[in-house]
PDB file of C-alpha atoms and ligand atoms in Angstrom:
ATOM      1  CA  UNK S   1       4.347  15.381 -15.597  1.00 96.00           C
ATOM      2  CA  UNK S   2       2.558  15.127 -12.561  1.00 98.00           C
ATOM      3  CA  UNK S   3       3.229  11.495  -9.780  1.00 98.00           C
ATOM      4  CA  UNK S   4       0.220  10.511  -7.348  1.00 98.00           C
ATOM      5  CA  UNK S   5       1.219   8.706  -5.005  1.00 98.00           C
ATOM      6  CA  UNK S   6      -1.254   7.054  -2.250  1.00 98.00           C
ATOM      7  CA  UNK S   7       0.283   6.427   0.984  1.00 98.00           C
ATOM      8  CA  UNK S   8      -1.444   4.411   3.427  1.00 98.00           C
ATOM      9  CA  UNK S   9      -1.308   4.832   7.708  1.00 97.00           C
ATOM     10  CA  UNK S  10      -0.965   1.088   9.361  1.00 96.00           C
ATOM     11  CA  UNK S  11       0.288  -0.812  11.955  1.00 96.00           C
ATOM     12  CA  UNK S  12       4.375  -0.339  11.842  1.00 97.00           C
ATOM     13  CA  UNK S  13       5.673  -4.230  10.595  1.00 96.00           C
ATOM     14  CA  UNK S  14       7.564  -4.423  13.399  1.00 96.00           C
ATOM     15  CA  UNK S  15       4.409  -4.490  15.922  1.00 95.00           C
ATOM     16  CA  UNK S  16       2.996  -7.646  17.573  1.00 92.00           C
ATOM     17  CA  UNK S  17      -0.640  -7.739  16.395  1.00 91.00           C
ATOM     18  CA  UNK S  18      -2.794  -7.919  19.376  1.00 92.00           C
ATOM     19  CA  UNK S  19      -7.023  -8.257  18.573  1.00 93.00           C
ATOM     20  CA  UNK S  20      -9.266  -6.897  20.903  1.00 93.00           C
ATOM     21  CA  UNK S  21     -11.056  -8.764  23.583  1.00 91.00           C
ATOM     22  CA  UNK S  22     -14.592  -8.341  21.780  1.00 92.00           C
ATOM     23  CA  UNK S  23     -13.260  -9.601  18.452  1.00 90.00           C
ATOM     24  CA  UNK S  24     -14.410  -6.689  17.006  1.00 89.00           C
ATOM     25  CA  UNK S  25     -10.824  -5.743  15.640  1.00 90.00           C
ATOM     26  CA  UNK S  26      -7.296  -5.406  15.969  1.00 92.00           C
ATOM     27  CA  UNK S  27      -5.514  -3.116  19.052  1.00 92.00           C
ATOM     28  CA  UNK S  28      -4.491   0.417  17.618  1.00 90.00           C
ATOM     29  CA  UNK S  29      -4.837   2.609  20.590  1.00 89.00           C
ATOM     30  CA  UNK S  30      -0.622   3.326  21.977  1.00 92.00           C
ATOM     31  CA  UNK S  31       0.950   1.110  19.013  1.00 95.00           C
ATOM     32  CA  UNK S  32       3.429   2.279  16.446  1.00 96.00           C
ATOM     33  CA  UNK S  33       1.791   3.051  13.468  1.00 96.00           C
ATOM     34  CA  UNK S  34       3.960   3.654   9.818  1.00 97.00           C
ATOM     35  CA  UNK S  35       3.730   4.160   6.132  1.00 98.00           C
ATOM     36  CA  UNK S  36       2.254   0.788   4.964  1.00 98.00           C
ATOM     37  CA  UNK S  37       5.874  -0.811   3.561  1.00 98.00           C
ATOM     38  CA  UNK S  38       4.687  -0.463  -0.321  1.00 98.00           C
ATOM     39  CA  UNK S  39       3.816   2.713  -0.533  1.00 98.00           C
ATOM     40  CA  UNK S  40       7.250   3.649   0.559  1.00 98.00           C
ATOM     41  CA  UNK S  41       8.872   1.623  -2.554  1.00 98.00           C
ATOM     42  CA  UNK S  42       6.074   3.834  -4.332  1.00 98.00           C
ATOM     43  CA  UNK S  43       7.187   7.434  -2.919  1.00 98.00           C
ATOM     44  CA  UNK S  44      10.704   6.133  -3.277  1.00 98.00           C
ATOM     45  CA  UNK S  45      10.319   5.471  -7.314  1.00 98.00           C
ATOM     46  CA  UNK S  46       8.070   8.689  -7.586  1.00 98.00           C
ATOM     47  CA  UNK S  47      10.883  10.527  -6.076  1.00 98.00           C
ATOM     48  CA  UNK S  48      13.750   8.454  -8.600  1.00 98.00           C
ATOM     49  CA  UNK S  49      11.382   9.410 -11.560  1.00 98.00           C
ATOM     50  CA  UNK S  50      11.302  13.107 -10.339  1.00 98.00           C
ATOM     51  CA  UNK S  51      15.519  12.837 -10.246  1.00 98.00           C
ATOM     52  CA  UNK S  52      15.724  11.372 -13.697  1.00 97.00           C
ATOM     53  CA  UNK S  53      14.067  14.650 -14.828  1.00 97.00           C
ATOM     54  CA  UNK S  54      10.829  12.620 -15.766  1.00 97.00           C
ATOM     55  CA  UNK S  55       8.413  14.424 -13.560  1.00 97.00           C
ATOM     56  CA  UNK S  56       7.923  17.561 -12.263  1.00 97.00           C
ATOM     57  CA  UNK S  57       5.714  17.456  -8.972  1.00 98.00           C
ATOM     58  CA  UNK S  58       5.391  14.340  -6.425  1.00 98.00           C
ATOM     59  CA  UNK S  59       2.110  14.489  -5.199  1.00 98.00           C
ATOM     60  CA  UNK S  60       1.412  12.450  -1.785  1.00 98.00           C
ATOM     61  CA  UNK S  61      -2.409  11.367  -0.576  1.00 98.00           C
ATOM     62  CA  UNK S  62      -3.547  10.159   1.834  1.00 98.00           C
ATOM     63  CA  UNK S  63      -7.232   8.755   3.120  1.00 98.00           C
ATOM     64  CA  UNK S  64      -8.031   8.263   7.140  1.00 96.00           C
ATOM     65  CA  UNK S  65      -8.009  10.116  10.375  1.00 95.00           C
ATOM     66  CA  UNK S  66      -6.021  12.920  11.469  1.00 96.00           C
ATOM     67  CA  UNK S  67      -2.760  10.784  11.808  1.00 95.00           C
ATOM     68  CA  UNK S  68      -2.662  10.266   8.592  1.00 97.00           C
ATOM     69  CA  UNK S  69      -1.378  13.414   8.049  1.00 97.00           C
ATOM     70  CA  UNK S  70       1.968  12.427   9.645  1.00 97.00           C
ATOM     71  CA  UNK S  71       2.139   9.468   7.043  1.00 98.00           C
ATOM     72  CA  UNK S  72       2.183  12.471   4.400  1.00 98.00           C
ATOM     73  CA  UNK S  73       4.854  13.989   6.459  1.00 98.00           C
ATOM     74  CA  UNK S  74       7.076  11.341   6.697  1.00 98.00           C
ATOM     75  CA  UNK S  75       7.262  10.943   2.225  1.00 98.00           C
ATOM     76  CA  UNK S  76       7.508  14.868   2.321  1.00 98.00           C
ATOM     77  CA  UNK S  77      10.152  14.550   4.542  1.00 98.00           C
ATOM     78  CA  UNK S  78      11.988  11.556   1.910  1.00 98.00           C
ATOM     79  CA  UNK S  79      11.309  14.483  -0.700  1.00 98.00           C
ATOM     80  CA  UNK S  80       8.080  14.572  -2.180  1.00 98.00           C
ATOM     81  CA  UNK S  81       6.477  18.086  -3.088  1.00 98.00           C
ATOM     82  CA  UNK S  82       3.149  18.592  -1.583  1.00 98.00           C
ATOM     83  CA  UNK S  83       0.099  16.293   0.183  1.00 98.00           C
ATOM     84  CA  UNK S  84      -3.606  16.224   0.203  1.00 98.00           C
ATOM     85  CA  UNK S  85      -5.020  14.928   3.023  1.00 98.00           C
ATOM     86  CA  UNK S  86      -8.588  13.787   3.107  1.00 98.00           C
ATOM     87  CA  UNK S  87     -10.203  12.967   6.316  1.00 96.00           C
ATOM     88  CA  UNK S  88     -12.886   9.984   7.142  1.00 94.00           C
ATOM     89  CA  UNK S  89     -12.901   7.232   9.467  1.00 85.00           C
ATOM     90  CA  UNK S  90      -9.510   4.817   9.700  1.00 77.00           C
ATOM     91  CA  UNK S  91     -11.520   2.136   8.883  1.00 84.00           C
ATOM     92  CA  UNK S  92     -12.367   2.877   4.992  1.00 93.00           C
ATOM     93  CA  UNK S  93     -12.488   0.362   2.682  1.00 95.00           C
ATOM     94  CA  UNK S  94     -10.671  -0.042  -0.749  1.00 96.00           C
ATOM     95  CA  UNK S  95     -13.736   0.717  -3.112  1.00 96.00           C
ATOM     96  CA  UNK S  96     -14.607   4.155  -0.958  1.00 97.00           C
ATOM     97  CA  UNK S  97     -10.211   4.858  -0.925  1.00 97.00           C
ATOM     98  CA  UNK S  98     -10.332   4.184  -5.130  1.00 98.00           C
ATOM     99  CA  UNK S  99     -13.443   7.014  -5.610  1.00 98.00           C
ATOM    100  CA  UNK S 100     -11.697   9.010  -2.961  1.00 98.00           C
ATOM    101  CA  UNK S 101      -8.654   8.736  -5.380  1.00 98.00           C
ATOM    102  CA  UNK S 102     -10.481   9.308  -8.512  1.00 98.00           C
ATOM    103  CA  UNK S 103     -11.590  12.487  -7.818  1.00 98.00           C
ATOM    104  CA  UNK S 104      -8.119  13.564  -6.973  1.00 98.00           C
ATOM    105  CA  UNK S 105      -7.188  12.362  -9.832  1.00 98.00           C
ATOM    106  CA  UNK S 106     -10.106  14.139 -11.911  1.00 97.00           C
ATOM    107  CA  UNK S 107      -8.427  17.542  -9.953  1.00 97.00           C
ATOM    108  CA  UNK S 108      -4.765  17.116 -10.432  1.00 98.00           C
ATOM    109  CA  UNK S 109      -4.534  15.328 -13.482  1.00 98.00           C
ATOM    110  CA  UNK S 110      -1.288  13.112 -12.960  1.00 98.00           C
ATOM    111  CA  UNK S 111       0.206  11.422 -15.386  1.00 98.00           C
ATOM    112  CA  UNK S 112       0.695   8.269 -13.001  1.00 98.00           C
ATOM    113  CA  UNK S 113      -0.468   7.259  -9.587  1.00 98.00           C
ATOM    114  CA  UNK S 114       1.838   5.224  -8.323  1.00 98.00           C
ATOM    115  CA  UNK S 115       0.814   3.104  -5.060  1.00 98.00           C
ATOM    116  CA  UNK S 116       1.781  -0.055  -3.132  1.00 98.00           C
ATOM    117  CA  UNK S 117       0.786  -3.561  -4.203  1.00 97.00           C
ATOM    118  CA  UNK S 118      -1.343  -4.240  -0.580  1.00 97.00           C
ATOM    119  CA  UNK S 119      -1.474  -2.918   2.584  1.00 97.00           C
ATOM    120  CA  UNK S 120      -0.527  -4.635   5.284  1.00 96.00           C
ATOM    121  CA  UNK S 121      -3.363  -4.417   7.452  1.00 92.00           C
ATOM    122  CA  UNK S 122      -6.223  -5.669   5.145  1.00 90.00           C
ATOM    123  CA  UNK S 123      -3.920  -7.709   2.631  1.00 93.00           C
ATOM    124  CA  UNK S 124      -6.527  -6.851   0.473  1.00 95.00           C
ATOM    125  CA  UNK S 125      -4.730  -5.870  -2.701  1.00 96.00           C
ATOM    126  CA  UNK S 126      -7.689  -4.216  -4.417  1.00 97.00           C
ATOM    127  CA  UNK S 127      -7.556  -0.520  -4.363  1.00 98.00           C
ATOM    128  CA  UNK S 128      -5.215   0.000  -7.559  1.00 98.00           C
ATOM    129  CA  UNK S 129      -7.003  -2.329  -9.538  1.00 98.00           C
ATOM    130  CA  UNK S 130     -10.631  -0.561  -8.585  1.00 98.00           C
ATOM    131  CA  UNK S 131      -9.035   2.537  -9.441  1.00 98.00           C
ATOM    132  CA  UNK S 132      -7.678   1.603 -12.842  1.00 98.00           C
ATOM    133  CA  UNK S 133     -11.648   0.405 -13.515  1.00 98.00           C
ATOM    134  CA  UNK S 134     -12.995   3.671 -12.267  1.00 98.00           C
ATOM    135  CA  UNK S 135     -11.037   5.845 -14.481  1.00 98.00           C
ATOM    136  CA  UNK S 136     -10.428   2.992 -17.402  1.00 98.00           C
ATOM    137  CA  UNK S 137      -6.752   3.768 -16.948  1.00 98.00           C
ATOM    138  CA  UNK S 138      -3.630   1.201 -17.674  1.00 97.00           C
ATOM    139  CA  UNK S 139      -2.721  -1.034 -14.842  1.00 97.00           C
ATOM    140  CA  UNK S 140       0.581  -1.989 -13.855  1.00 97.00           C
ATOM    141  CA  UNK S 141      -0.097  -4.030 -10.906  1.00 97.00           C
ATOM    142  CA  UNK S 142       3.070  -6.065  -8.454  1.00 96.00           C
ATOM    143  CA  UNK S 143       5.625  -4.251 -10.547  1.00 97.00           C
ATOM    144  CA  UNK S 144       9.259  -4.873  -9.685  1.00 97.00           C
ATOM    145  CA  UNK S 145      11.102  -2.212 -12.146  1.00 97.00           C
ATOM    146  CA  UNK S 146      10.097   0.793 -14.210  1.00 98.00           C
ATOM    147  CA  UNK S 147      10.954   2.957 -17.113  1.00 97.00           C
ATOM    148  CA  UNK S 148       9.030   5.850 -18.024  1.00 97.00           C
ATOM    149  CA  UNK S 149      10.223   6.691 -21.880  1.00 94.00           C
ATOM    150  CA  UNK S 150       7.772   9.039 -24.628  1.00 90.00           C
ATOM    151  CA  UNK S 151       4.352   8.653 -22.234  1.00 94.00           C
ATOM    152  CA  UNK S 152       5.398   4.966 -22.069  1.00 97.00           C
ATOM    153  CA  UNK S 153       5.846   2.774 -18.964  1.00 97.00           C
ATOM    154  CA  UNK S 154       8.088  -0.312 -19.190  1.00 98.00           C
ATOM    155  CA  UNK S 155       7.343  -2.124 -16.361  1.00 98.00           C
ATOM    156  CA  UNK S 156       8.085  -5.711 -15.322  1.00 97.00           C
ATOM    157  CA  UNK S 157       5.904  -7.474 -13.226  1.00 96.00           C
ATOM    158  CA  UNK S 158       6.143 -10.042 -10.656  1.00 87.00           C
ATOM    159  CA  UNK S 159       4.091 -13.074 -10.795  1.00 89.00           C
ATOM    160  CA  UNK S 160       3.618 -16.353 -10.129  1.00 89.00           C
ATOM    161  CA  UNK S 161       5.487 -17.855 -13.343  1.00 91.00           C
ATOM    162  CA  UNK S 162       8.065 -15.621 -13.426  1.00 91.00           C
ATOM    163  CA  UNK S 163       8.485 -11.900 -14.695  1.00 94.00           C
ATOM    164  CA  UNK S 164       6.326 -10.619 -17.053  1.00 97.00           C
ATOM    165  CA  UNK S 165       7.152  -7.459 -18.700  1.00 97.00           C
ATOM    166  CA  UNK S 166       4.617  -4.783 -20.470  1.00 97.00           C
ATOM    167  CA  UNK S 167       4.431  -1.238 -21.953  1.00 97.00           C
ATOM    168  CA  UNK S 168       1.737   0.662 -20.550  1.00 97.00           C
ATOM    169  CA  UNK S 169       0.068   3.565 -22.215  1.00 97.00           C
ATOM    170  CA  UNK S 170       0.131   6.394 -19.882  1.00 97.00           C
ATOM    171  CA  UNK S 171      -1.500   7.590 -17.701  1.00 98.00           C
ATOM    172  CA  UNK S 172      -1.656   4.294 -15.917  1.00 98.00           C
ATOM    173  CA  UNK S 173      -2.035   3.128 -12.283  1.00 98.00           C
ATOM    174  CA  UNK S 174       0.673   1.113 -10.790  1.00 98.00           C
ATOM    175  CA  UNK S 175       1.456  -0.688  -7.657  1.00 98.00           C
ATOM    176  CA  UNK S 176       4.596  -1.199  -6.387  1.00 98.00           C
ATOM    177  CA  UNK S 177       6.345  -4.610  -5.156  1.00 96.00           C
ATOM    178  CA  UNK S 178       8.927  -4.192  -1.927  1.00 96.00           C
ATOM    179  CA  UNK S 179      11.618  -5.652  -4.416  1.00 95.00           C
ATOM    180  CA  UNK S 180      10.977  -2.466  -7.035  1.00 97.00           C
ATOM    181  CA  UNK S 181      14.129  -0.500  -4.471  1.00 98.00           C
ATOM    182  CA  UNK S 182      15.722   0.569  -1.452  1.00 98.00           C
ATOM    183  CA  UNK S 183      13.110   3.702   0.183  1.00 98.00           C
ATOM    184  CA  UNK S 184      15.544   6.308   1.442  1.00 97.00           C
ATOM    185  CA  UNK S 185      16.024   7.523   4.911  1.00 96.00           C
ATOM    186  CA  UNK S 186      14.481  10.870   5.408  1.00 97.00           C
ATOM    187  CA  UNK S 187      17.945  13.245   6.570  1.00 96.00           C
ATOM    188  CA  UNK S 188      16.732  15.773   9.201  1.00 96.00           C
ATOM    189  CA  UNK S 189      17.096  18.690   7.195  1.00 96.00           C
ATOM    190  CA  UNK S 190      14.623  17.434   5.050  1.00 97.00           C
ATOM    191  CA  UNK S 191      12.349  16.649   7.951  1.00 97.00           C
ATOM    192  CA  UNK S 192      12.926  20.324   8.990  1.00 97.00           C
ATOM    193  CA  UNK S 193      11.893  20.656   5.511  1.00 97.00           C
ATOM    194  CA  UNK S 194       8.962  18.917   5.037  1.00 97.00           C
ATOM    195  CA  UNK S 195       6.965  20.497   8.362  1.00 96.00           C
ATOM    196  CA  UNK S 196       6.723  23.771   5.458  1.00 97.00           C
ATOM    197  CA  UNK S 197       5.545  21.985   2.344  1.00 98.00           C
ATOM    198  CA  UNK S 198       1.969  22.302   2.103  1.00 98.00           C
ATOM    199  CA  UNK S 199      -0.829  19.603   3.206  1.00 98.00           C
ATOM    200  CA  UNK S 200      -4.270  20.317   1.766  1.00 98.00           C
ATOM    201  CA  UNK S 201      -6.878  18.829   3.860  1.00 98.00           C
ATOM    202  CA  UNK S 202     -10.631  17.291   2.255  1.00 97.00           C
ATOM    203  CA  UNK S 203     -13.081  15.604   3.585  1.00 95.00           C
ATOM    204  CA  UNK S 204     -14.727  12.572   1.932  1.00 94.00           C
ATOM    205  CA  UNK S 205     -18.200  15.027   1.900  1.00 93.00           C
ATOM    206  CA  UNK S 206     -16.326  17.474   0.126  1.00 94.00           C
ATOM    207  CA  UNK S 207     -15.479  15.066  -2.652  1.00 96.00           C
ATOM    208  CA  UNK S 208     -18.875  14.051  -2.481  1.00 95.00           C
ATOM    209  CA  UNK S 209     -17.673   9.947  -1.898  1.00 96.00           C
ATOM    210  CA  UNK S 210     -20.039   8.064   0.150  1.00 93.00           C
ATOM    211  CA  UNK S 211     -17.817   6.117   2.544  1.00 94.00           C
ATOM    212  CA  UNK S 212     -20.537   4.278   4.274  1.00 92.00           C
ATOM    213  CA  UNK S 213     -18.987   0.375   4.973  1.00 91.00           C
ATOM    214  CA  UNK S 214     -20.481  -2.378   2.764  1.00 92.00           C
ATOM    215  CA  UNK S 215     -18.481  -5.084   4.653  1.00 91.00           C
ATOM    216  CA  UNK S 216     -19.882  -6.547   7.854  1.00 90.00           C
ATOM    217  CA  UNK S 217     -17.260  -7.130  10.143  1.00 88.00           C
ATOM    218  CA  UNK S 218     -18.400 -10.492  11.946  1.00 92.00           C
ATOM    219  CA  UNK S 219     -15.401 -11.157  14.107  1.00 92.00           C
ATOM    220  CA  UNK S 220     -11.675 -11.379  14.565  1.00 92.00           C
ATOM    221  CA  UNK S 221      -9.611 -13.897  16.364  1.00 91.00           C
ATOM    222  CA  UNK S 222      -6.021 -15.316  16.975  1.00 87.00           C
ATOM    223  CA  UNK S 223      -5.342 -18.265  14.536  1.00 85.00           C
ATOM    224  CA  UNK S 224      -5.542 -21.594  16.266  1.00 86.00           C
ATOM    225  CA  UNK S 225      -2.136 -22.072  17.805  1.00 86.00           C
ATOM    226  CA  UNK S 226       0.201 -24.637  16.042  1.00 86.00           C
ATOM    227  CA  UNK S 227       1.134 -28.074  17.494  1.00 85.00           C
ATOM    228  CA  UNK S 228       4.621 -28.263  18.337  1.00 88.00           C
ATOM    229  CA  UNK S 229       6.622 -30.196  16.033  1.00 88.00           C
ATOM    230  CA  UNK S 230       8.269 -33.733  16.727  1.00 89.00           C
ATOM    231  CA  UNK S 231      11.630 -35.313  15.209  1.00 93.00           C
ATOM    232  CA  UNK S 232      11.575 -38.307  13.076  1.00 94.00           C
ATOM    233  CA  UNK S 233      14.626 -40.699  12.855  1.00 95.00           C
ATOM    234  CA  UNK S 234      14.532 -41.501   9.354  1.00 96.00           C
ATOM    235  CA  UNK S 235      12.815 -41.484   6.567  1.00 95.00           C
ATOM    236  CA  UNK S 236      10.768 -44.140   6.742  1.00 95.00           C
ATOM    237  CA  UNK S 237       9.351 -42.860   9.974  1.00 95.00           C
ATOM    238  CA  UNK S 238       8.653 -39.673   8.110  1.00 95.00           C
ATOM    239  CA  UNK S 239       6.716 -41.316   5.037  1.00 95.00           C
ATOM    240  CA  UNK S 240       5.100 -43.305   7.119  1.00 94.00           C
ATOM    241  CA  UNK S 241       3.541 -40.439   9.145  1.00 92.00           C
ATOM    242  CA  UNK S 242       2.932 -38.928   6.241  1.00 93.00           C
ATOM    243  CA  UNK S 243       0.978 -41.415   4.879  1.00 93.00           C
ATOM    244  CA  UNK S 244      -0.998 -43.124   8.138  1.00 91.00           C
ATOM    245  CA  UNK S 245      -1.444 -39.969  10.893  1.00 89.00           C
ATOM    246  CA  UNK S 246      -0.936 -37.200   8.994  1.00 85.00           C
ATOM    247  CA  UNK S 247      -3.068 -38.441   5.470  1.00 87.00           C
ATOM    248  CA  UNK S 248      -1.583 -36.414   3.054  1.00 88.00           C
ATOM    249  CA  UNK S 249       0.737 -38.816   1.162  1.00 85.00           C
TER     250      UNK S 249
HETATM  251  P1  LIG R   1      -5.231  -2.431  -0.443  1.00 60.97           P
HETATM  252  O1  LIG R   1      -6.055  -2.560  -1.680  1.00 60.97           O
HETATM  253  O2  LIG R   1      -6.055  -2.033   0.774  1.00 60.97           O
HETATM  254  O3  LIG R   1      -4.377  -3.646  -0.172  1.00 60.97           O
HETATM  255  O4  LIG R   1      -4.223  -1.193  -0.667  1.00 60.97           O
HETATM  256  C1  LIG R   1      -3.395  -1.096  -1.815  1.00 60.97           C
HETATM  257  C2  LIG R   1      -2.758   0.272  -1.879  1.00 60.97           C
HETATM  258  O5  LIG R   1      -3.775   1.280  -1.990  1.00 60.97           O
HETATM  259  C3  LIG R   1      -1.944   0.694  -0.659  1.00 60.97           C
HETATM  260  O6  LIG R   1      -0.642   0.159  -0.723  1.00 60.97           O
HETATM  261  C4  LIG R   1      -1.951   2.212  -0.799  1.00 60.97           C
HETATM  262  O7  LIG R   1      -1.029   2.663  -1.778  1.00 60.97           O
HETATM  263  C5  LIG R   1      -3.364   2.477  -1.338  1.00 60.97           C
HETATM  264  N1  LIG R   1      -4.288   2.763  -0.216  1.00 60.97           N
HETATM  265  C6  LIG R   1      -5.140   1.887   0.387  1.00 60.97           C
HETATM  266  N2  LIG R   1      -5.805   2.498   1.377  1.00 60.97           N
HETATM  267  C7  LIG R   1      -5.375   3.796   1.413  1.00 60.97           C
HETATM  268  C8  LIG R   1      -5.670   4.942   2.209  1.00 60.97           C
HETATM  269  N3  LIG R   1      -6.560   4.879   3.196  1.00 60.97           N
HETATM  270  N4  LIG R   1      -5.009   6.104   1.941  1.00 60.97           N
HETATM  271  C9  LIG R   1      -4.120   6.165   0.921  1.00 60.97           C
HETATM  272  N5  LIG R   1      -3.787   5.124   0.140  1.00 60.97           N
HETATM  273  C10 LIG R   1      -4.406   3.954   0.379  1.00 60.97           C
END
């Protein structure tokens, strides 16, 4: 059995977010940039899967500029087996990433792609479930645990009212929630490691995917900044507030 797993370049968690002075965008240019936080609970569960005997080859993609590449390094380096790469602008959005990942899929026929619930730079939690439409595959989507068993995943799922759990017919698509486990440190053999294992680079043209944007960017600002708080002395004060300045009670 064959594990996809799509790991996306973004602005490391740690970094400040700073938009630039047009508004056309967020600051990129000399700031630390990391695997988006989900896809590493994704590599780290392909890898577990591979341990358990379950899997034979981790397969690691990724979609953007050059960089990118590094991003593939760094879950070769935690101990996946090989990467494509597949070059187009950093901006791409998550319909052109899901055909992008289709036809990978159509070429090396894994029995799961396993990816992260959002990334953190768009929030826009789409790109699995597009995917799973494009190939009418199982989804799996926000999953906390997993258990592959006879081309069967048990998965259980985190949502709103609770955990839900399903069996999913494989091959499926599923994306991974930060509390699914702990993504290992990469030790520096394996990072000596990793600089052999081969990256196969695309291009979007050569998968024939038109990446052209469909979403108009109009502008990007700072949120308004918040009103510093004020004490109350009881609760009385606090109700009242409530109820006469603030108008939600
Ligand atoms: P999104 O739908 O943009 O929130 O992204 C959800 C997941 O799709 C991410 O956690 C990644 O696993 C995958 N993904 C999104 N964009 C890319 C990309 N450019 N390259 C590889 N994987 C991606």
């Amino acid at each position: 059995m064959k594990i996809l797993v799509a790991v996306k370049r973004v602005i490391d968690y740690n970094v400040q977010i700073r938009i630039k002075t047009d508004g056309s965008g967020v600051e990129t240019e000399n700031v630390k940039m990391s695997m988006n936080p989900p896809d590493e609970n994704a590599v780290e569960e392909a890898l577990r899967i591979k341990e358990a005997g379950k899997a034979e080859e981790i397969i690691i993609v990724s979609i953007g500029e050059e960089k990118s590449k590094e991003t593939i390094r760094a879950a070769l380096a935690m101990g996946a087996d090989r990467g494509i790469f597949v070059n187009t602008s950093a901006n791409i959005e998550p319909i052109a990433v899901a055909k992008i990942l289709r036809k990978i899929v159509e070429k090396e026929s894994p029995s799961i792609v396993l990816m992260g619930k959002q990334a953190i730079d768009d929030d826009c939690n789409q790109t699995g479930q597009m995917l799973s439409t494009l190939l009418s595959w199982s989804q799996g989507t926000f999953i906390s645990k997993i258990n592959i068993e006879n081309n069967t995943a048990s998965i259980t799922r985190e949502i709103d009212e609770g955990l839900e759990m399903l069996e999913l017919k494989l091959p499926s698509i599923i994306t991974c929630d930060l509390r699914l486990n702990e993504p290992r440190y990469a030790s520096l053999p394996n990072i000596m490691k990793a600089k052999k294992k081969p990256i196969e680079a695309l291009s979007a043209k050569d998968l024939d995917v038109d990446t052209t944007p469909r979403i108009k960017n109009l502008k990007v600002e700072e949120p308004p900044k918040r009103e510093k708080g004020i004490m109350v002395k009881d609760i009385a004060e606090l109700v009242q507030k409530l109820k006469h300045e603030a108008k939600v009670i």
